[in-house]
JSON list of C-alpha atoms in Angstrom, two decimals:
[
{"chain": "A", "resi": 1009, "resn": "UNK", "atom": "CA", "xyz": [-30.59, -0.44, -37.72]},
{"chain": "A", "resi": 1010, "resn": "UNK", "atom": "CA", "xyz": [-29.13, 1.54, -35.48]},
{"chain": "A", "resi": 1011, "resn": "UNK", "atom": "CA", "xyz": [-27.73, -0.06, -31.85]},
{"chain": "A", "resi": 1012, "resn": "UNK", "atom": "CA", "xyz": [-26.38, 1.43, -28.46]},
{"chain": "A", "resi": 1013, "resn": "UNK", "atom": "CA", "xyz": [-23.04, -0.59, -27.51]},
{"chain": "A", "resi": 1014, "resn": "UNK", "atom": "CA", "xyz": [-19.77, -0.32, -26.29]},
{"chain": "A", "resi": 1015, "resn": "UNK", "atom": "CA", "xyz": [-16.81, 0.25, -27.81]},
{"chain": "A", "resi": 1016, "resn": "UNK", "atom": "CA", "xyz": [-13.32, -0.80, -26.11]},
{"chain": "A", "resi": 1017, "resn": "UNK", "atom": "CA", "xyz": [-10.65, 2.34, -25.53]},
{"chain": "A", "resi": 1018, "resn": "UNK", "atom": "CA", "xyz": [-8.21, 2.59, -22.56]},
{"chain": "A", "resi": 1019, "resn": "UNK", "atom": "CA", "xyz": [-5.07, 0.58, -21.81]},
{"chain": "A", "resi": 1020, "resn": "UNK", "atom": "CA", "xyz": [-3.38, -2.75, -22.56]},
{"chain": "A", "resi": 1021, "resn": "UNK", "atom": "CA", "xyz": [-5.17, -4.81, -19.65]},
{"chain": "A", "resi": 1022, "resn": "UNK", "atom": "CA", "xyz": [-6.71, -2.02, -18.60]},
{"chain": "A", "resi": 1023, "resn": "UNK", "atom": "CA", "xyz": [-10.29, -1.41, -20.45]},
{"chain": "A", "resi": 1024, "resn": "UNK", "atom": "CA", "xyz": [-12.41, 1.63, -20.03]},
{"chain": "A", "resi": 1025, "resn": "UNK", "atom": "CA", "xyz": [-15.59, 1.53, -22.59]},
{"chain": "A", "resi": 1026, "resn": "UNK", "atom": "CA", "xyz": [-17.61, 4.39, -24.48]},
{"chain": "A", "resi": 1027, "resn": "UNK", "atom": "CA", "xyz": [-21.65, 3.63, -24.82]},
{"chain": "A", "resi": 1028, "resn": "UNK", "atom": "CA", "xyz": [-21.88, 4.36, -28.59]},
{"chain": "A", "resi": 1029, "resn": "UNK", "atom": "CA", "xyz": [-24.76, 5.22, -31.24]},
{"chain": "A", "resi": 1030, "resn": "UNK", "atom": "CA", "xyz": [-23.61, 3.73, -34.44]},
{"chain": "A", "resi": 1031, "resn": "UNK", "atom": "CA", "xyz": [-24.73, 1.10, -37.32]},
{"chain": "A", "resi": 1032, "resn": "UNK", "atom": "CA", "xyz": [-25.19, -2.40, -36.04]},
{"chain": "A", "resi": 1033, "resn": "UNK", "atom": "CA", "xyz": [-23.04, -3.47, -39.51]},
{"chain": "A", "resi": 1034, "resn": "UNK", "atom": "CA", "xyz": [-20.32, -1.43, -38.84]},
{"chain": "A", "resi": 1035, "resn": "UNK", "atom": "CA", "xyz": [-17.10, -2.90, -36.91]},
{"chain": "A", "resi": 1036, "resn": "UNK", "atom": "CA", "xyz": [-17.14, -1.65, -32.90]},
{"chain": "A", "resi": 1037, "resn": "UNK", "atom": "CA", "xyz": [-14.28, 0.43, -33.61]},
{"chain": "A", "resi": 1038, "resn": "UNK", "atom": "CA", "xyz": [-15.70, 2.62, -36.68]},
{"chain": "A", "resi": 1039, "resn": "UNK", "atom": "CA", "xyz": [-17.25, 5.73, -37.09]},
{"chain": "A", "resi": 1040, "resn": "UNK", "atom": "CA", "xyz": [-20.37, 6.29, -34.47]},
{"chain": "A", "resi": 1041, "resn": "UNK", "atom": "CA", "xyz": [-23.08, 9.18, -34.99]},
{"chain": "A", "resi": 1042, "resn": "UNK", "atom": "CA", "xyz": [-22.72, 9.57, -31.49]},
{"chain": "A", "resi": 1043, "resn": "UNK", "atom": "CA", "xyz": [-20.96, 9.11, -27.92]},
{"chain": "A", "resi": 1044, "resn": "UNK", "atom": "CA", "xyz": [-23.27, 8.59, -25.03]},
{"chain": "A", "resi": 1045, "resn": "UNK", "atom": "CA", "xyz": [-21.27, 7.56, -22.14]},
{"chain": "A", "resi": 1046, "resn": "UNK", "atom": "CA", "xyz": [-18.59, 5.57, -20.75]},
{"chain": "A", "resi": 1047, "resn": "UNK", "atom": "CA", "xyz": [-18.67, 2.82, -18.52]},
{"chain": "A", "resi": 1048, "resn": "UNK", "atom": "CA", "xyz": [-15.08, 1.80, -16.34]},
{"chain": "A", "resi": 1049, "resn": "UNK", "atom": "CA", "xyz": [-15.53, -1.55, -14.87]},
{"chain": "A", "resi": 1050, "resn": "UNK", "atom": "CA", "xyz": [-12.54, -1.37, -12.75]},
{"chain": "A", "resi": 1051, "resn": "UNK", "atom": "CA", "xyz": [-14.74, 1.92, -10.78]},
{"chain": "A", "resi": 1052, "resn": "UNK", "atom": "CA", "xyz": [-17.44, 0.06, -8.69]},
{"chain": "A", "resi": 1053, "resn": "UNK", "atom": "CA", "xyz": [-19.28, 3.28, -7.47]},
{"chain": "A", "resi": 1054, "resn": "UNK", "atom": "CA", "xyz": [-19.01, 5.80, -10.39]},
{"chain": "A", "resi": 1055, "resn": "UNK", "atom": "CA", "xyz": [-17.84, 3.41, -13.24]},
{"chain": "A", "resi": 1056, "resn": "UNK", "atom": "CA", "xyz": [-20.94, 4.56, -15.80]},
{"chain": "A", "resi": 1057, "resn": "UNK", "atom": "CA", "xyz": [-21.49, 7.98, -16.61]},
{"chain": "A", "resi": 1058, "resn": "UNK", "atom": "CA", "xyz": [-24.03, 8.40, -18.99]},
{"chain": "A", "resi": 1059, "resn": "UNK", "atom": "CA", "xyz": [-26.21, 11.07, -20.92]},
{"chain": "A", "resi": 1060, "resn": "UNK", "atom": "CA", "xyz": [-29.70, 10.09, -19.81]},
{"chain": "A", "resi": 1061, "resn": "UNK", "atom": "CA", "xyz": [-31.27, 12.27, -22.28]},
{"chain": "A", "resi": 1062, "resn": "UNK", "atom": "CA", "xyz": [-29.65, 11.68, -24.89]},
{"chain": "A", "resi": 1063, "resn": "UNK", "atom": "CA", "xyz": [-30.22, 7.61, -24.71]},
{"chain": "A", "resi": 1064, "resn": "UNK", "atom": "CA", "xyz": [-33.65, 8.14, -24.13]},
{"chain": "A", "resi": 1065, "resn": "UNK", "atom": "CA", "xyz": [-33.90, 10.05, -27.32]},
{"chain": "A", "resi": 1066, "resn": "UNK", "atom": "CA", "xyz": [-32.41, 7.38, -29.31]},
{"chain": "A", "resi": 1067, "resn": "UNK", "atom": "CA", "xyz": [-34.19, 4.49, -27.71]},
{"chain": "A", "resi": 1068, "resn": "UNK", "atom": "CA", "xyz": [-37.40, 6.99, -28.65]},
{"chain": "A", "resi": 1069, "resn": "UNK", "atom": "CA", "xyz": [-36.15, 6.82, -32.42]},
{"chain": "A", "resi": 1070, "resn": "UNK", "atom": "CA", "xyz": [-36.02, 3.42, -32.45]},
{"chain": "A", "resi": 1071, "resn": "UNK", "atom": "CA", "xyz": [-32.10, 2.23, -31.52]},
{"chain": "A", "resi": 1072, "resn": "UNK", "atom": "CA", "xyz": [-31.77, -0.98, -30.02]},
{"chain": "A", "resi": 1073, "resn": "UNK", "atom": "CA", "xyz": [-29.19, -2.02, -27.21]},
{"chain": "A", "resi": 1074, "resn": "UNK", "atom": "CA", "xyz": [-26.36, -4.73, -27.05]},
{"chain": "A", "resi": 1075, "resn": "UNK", "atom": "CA", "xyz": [-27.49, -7.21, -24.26]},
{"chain": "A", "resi": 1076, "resn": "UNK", "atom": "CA", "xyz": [-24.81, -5.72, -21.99]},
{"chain": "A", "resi": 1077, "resn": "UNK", "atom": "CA", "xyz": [-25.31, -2.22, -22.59]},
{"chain": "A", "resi": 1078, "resn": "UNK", "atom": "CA", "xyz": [-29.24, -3.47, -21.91]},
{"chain": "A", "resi": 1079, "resn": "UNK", "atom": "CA", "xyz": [-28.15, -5.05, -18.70]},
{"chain": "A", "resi": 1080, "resn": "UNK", "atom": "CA", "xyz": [-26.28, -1.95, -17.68]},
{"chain": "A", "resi": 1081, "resn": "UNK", "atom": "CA", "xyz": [-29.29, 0.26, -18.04]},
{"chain": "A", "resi": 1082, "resn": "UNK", "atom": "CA", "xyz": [-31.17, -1.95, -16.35]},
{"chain": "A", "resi": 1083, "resn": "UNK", "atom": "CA", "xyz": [-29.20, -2.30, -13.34]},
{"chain": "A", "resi": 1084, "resn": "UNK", "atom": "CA", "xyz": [-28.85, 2.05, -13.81]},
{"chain": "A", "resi": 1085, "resn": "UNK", "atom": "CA", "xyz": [-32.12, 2.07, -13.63]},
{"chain": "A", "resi": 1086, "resn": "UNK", "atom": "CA", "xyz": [-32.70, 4.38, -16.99]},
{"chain": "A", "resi": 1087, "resn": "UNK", "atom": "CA", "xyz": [-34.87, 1.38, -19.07]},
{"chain": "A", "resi": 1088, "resn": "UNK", "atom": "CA", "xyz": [-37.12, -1.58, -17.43]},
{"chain": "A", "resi": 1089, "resn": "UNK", "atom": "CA", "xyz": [-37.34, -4.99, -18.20]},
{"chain": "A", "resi": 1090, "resn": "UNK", "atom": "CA", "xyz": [-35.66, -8.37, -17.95]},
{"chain": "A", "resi": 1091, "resn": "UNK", "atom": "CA", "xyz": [-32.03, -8.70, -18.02]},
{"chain": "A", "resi": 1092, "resn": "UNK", "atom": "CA", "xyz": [-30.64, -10.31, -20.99]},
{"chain": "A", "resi": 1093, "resn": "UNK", "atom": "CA", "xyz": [-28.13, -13.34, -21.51]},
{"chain": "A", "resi": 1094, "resn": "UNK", "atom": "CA", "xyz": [-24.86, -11.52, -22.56]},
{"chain": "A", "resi": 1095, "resn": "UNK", "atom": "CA", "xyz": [-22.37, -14.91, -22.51]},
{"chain": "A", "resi": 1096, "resn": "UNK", "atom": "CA", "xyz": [-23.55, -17.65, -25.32]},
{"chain": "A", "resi": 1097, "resn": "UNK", "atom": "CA", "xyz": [-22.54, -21.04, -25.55]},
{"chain": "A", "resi": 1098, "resn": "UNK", "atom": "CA", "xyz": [-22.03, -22.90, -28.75]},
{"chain": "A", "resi": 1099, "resn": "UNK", "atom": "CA", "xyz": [-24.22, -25.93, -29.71]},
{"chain": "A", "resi": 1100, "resn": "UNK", "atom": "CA", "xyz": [-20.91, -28.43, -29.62]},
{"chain": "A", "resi": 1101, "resn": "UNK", "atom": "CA", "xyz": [-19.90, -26.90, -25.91]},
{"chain": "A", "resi": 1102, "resn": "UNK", "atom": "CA", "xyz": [-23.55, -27.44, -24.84]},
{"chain": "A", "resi": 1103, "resn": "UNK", "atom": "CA", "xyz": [-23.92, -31.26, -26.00]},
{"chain": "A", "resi": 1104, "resn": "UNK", "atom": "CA", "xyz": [-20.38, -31.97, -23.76]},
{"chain": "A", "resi": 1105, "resn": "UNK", "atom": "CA", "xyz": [-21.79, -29.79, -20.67]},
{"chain": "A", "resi": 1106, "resn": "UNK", "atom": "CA", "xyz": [-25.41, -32.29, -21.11]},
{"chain": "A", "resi": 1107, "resn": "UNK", "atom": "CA", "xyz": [-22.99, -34.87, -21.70]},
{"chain": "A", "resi": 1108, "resn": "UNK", "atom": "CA", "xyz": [-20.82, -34.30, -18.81]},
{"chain": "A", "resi": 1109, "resn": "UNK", "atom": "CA", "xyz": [-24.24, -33.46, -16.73]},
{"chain": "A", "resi": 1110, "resn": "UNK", "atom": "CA", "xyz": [-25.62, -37.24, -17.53]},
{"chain": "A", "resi": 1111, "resn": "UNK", "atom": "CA", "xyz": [-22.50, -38.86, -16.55]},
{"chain": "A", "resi": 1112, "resn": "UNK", "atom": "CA", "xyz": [-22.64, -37.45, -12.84]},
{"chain": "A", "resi": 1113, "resn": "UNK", "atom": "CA", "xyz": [-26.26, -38.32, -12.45]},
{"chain": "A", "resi": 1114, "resn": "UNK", "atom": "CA", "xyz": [-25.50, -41.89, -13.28]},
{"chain": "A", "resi": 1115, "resn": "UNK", "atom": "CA", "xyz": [-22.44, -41.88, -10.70]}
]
């Protein structure tokens, strides 16, 4: 299955992303069929560039997105839909957060 993500390049400290085609198997940092943009998080006004065409042919062929690269569309307004959770939370952080929730409703 082929997925739209990113893929980390830039400085130490410093990231700048590309918004890749490639195998959802492969590692991030392998071999992609194709670049489709770049997104700089540290540039607020002009921090993704992408090739609208290009993603809209791949979505057309069947490629999925990484929830962030979703979310980033979204807010681009190139795709519709909901925004999708990008942050998960283990099972053994969730039972202390309930925990930890319970204990200040009793106090």
């Amino acid at each position: 299955m082929l997925t739209i993500r990113l893929q980390r390049v830039g400085k130490k400290k410093f990231p700048t992303y590309r918004l890749v085609v490639s195998e959802k198997s492969r590692d991030p940092q392998a071999r992609h069929l194709e670049i489709v943009g770049s997104y700089n998080p540290h540039d607020k006004e002009k921090g993704l560039v992408v090739k609208e065409d290009r993603i809209k042919h791949w979505l057309g062929n069947g490629a999925q997105t990484s929830n962030t690269v979703n979310n980033l569309l979204i807010k681009l307004g190139l795709i519709k839909g909901d925004k999708k959770k990008s942050v998960t939370v283990s099972k053994k952080r969730s039972e202390k957060l309930s925990k930890k929730k319970v204990e200040e409703k009793e106090a």
